[in-house]
N, C-alpha and C. Protein backbone atom coordinates (compact mmCIF):
# COMPACT_ATOMS: atom_id res chain seq x y z
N UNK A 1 120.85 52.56 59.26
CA UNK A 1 121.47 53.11 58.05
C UNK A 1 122.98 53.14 58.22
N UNK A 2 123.67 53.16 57.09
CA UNK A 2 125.16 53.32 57.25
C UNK A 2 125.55 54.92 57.54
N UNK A 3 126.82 55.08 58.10
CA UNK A 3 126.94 56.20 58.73
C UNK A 3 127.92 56.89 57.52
N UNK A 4 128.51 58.28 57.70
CA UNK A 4 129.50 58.68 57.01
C UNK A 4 130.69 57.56 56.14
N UNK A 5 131.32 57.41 57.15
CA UNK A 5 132.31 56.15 56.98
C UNK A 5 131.94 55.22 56.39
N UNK A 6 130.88 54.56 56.57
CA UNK A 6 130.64 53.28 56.07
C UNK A 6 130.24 53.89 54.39
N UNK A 7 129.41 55.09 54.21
CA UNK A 7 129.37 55.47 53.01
C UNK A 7 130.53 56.02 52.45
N UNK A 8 131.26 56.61 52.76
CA UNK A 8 132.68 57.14 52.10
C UNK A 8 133.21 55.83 51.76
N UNK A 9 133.39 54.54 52.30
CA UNK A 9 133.52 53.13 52.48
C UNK A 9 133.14 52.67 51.02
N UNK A 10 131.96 52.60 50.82
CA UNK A 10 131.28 51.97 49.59
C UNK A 10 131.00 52.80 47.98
N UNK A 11 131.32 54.51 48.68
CA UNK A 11 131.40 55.18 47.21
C UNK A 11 132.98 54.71 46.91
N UNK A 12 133.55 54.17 47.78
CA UNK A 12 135.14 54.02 46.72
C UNK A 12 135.02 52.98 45.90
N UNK A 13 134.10 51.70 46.83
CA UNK A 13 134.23 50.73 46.39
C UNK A 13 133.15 50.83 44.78
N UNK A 14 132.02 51.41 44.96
CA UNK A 14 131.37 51.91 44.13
C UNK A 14 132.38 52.30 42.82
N UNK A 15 133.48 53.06 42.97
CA UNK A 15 134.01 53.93 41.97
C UNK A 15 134.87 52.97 41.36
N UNK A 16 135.21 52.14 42.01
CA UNK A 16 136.50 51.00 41.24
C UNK A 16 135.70 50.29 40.10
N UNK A 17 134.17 49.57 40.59
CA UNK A 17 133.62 48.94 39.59
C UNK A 17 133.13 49.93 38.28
N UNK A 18 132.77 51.06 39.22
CA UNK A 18 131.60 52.40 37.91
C UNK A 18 133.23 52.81 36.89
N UNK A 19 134.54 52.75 37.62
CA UNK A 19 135.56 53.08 36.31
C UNK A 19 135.84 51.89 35.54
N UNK A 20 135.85 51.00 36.17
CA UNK A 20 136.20 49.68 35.28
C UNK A 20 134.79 49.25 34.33
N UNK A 21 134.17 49.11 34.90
CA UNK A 21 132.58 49.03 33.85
C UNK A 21 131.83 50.04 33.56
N UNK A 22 131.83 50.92 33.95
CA UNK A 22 131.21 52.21 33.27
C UNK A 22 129.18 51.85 33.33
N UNK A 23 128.83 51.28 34.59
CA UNK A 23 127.77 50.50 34.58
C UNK A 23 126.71 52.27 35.20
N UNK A 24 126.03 52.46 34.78
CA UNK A 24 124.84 53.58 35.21
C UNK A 24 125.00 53.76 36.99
N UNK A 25 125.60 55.12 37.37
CA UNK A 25 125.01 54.91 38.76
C UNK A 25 124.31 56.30 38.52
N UNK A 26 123.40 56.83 39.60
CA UNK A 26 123.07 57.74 40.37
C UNK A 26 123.47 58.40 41.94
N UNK A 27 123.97 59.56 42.05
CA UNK A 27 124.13 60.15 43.33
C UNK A 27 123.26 61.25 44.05
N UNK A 28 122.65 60.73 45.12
CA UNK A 28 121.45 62.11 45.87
C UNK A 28 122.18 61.81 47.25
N UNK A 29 121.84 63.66 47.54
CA UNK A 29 122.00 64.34 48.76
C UNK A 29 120.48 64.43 48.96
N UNK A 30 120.36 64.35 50.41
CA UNK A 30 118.94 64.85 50.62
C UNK A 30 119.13 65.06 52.29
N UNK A 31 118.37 66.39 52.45
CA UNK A 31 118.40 66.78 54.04
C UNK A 31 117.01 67.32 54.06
N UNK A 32 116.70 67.25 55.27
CA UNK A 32 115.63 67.16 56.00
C UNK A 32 115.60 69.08 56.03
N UNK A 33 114.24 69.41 55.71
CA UNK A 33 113.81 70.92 55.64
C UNK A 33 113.40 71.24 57.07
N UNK A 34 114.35 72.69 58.28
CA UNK A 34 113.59 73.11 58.81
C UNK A 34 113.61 71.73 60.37
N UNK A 35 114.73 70.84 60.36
CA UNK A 35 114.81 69.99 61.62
C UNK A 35 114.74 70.93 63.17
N UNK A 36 116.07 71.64 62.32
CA UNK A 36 116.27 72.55 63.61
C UNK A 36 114.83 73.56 64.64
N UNK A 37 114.35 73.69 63.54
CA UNK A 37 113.21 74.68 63.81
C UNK A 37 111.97 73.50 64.28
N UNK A 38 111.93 72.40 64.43
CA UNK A 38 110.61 71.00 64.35
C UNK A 38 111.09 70.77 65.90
N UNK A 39 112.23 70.68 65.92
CA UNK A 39 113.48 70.59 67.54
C UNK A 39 112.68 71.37 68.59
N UNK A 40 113.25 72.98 67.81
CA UNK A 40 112.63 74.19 68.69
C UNK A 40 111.15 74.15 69.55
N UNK A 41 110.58 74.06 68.20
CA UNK A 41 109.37 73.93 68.26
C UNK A 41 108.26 73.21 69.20
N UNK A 42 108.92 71.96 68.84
CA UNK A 42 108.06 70.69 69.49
C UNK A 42 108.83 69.87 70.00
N UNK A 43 110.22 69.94 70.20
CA UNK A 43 111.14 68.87 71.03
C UNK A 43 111.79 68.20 70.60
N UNK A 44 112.75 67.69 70.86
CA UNK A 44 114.31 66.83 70.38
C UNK A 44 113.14 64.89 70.06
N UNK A 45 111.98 65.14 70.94
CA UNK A 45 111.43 64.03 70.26
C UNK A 45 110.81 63.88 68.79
N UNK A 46 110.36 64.80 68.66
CA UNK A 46 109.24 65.08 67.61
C UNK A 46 110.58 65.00 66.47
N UNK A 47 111.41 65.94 66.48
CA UNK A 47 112.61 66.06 65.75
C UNK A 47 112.84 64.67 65.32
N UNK A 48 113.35 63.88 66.13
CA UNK A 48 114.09 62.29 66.31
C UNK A 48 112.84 61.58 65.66
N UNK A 49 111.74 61.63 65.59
CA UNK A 49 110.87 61.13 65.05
C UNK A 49 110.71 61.08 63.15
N UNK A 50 111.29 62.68 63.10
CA UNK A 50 111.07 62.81 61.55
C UNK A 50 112.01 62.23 60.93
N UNK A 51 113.29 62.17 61.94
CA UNK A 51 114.47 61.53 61.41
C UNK A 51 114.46 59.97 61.30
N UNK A 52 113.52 59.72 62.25
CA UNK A 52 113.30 57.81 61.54
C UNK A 52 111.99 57.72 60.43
N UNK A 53 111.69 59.08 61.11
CA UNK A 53 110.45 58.69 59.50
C UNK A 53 110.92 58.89 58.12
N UNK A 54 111.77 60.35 58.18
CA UNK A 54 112.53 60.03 56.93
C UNK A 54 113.67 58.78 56.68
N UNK A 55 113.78 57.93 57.19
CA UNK A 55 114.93 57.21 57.11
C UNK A 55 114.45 55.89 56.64
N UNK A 56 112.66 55.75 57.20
CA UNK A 56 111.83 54.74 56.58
C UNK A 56 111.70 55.12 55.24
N UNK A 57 111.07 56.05 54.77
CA UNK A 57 110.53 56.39 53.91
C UNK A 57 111.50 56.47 52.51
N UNK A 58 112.97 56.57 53.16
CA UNK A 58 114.25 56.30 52.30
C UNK A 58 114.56 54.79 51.99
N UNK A 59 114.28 54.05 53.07
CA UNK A 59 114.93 53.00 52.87
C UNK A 59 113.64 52.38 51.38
N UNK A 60 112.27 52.42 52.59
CA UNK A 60 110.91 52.17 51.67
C UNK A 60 111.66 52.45 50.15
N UNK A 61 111.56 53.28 49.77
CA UNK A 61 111.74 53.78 47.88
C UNK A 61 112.70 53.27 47.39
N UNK A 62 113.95 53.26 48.25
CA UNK A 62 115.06 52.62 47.60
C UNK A 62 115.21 50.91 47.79
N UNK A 63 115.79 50.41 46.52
CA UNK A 63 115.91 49.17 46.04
C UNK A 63 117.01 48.54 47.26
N UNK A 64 117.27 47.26 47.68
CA UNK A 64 117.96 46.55 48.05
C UNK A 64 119.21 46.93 47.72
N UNK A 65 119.72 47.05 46.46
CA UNK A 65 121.14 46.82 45.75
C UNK A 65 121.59 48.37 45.69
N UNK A 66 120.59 49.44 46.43
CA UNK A 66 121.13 50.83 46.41
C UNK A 66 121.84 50.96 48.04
N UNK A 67 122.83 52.22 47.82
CA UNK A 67 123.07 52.36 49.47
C UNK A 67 122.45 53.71 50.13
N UNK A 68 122.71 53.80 51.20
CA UNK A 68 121.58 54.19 51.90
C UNK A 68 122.18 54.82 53.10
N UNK A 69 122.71 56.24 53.46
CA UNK A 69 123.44 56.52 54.76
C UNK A 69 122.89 57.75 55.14
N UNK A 70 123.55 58.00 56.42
CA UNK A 70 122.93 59.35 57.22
C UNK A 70 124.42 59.62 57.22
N UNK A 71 124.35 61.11 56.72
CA UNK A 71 125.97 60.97 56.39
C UNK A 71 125.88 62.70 57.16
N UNK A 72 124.99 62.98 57.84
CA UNK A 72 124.77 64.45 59.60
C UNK A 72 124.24 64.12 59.80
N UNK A 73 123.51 65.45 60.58
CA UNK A 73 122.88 65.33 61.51
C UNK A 73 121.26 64.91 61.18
N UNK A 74 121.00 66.11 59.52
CA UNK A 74 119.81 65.44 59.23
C UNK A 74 119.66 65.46 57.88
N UNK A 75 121.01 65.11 57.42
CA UNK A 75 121.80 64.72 56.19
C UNK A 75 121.84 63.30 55.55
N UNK A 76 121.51 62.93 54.40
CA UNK A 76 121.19 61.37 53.70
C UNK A 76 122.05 61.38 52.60
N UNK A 77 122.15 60.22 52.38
CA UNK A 77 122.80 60.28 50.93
C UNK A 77 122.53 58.84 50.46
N UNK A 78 122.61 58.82 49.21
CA UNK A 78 122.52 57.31 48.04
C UNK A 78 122.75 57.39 47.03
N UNK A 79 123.47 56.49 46.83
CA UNK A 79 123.93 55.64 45.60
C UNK A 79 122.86 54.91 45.04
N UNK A 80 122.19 55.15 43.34
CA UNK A 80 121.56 54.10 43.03
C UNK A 80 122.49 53.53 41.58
N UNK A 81 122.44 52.73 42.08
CA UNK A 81 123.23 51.25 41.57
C UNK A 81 122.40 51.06 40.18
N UNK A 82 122.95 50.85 38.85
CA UNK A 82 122.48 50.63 37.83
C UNK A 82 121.43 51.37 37.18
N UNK A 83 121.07 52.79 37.69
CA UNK A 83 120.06 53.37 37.59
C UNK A 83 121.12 54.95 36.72
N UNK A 84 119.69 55.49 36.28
CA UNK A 84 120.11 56.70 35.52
C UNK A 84 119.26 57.82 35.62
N UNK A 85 119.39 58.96 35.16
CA UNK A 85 118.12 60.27 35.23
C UNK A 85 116.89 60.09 35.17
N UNK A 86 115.86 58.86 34.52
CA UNK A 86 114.89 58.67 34.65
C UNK A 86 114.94 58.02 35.90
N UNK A 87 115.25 57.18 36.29
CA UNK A 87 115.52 56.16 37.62
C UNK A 87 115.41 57.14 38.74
N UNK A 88 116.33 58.73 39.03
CA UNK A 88 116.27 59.26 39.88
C UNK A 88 114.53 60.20 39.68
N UNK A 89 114.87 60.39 38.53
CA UNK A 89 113.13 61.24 39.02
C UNK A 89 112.08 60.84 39.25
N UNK A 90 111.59 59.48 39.32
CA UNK A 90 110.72 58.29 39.53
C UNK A 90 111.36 58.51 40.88
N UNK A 91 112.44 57.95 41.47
CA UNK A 91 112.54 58.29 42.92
C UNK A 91 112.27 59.19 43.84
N UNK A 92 112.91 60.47 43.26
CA UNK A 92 112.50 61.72 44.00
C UNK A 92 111.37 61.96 44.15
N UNK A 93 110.17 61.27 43.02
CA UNK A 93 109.39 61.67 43.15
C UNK A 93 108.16 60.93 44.09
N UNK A 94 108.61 59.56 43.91
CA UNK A 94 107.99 58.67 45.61
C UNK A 94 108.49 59.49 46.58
N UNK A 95 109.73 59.89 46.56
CA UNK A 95 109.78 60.36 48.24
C UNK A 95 109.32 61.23 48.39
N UNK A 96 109.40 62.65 47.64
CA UNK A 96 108.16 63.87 47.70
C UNK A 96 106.55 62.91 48.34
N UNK A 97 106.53 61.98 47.77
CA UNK A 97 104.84 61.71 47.75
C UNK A 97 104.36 60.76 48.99
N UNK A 98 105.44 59.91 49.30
CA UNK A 98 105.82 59.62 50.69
C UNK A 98 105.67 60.80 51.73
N UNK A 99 106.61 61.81 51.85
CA UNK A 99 106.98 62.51 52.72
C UNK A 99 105.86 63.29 52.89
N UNK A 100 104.77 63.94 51.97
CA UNK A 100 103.63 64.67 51.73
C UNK A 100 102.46 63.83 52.41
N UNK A 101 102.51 62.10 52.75
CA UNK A 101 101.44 61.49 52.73
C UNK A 101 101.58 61.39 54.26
N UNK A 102 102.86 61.37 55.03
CA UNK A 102 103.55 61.65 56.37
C UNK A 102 102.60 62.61 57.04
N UNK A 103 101.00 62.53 57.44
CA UNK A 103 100.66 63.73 58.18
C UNK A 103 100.69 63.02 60.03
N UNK A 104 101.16 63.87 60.68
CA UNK A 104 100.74 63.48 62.47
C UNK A 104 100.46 64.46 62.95
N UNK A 105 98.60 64.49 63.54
CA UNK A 105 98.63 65.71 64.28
C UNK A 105 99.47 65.90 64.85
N UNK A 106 99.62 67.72 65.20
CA UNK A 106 100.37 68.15 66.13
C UNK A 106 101.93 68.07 66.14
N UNK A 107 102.00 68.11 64.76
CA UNK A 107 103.71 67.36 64.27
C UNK A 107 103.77 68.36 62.92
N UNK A 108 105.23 68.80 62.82
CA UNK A 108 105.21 69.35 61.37
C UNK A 108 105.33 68.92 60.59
N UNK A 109 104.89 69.13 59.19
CA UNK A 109 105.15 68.15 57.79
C UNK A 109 106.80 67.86 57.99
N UNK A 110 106.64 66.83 57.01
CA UNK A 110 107.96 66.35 56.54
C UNK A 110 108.42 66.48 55.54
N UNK A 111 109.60 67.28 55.06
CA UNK A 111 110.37 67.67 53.52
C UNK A 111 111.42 67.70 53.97
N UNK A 112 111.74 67.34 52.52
CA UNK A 112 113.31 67.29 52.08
C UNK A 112 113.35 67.92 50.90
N UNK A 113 114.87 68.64 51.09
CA UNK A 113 115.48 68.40 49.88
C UNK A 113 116.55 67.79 49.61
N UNK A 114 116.11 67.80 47.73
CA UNK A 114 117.13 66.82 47.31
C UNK A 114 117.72 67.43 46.05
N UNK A 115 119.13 66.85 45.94
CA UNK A 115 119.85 66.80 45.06
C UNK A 115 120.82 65.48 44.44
N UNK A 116 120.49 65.39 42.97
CA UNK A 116 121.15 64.30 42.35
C UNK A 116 121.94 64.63 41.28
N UNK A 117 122.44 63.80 40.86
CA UNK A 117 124.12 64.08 39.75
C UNK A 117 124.11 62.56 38.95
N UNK A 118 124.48 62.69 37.85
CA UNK A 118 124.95 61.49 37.27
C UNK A 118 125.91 61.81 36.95
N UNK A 119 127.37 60.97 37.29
CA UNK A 119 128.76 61.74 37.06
C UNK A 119 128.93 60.85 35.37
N UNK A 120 129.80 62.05 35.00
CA UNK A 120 130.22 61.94 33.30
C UNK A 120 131.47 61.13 33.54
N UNK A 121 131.40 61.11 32.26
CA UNK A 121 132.75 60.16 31.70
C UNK A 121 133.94 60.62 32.52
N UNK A 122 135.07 60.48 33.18
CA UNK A 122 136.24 60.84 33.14
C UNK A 122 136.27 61.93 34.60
N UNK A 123 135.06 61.47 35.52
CA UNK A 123 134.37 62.30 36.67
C UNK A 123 134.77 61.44 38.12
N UNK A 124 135.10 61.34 38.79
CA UNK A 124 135.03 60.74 39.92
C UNK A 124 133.33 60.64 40.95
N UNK A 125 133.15 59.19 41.43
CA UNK A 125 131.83 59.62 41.90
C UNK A 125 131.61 60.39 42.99
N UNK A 126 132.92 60.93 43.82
CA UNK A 126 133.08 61.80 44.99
C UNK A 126 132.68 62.87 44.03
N UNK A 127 133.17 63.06 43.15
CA UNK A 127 132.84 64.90 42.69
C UNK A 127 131.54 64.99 41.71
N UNK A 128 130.92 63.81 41.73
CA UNK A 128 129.70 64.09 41.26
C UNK A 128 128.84 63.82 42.27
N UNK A 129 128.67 63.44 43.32
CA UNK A 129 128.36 63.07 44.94
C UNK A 129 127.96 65.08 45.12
N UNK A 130 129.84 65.58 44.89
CA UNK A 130 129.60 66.99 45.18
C UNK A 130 128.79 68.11 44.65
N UNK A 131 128.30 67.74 43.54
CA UNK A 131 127.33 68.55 42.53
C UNK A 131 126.08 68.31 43.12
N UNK A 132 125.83 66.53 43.39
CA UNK A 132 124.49 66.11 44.07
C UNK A 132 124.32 67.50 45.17
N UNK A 133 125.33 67.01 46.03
CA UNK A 133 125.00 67.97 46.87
C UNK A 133 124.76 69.33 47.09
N UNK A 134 125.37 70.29 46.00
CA UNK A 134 125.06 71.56 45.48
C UNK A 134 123.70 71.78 44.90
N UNK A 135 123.60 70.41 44.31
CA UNK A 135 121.95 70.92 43.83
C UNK A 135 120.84 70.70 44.73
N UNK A 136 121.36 70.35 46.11
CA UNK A 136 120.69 69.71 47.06
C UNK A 136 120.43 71.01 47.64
N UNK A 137 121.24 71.90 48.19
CA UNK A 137 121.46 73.28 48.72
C UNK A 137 120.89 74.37 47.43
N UNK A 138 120.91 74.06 46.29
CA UNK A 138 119.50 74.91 45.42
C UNK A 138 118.63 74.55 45.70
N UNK A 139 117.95 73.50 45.78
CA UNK A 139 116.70 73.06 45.90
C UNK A 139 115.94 73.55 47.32
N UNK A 140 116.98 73.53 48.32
CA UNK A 140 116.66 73.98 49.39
C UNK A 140 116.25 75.71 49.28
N UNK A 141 117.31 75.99 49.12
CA UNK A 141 116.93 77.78 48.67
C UNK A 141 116.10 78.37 47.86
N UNK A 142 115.33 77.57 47.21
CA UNK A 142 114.41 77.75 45.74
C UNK A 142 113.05 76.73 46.51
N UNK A 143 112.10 77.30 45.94
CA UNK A 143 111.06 76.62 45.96
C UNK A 143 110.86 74.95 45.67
N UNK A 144 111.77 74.59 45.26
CA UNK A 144 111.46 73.25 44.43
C UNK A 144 112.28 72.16 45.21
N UNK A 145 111.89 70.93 45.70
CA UNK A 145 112.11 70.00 46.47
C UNK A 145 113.83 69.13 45.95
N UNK A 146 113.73 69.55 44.33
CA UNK A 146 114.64 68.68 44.35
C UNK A 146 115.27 69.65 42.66
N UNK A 147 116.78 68.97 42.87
CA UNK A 147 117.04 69.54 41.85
C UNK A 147 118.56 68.92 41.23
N UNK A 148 119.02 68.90 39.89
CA UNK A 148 119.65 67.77 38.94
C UNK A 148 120.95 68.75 39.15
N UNK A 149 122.01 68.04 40.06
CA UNK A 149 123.68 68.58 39.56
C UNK A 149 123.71 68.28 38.38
């Protein structure tokens, strides 16, 4: 996956074309529920495990032409490219169904939450990136897996 940089890298480049064409993107935050405690629990392996399983299971759902980074420790983020509010909830909702279908004895489930944004007219995609991510940190605090900056 691309790292911080390489994603800070491609939301600029992202933002030059989304102001000049005004073409549909989507922005999600998504972090891994409860790593720290999977660590504790059962070991820095088991941990490292959920983190490539979620990272399959990200790449799996998302399209080719979307990007795709680990932007912490058990922190994600993406850009979907030409896509809009229906586009993200069709997504979120494979990866909920992915991540739910993820059983290994002796291993804890796998969740995330998530948060997405479609930035408005006259918005930068860094500061709608930042809403993603606020609604990423509701979703986490609230019952519900995922939730719309």
């Amino acid at each position: 996956l691309a790292n911080r940089i390489q994603w800070e890298e491609e939301l600029a480049s992202e933002e030059a074309r989304w102001q000049r064409y005004g073409h549909p993107v989507v922005l999600l935050s998504m972090d891994l529920d409860d790593l720290k405690a999977a660590n504790d629990l059962y070991g820095h392996a088991v941990g490292d495990r959920l983190l490539r399983d979620a990272a399959e299971i990200l790449r799996s759902a998302l399209r080719t032409s979307d990007v795709l980074a680990r932007v912490g420790g058990d922190e994600f983020a993406a850009m979907l490219i030409e896509a809009d509010a229906d586009g993200a909830t069709s997504l979120t909702t494979r990866i909920e169904k992915a991540c739910a279908a993820r059983v290994v004895p002796g291993e804890p489930r796998l969740a995330m939450s998530i948060g997405w944004a479609v930035p408005h007219v006259g918005e930068t995609l860094a500061s709608a990136f930042d809403r993603a991510d606020q609604a990423m940190y509701r979703a986490k605090r609230s019952t519900a897996a995922v939730a719309k900056g």
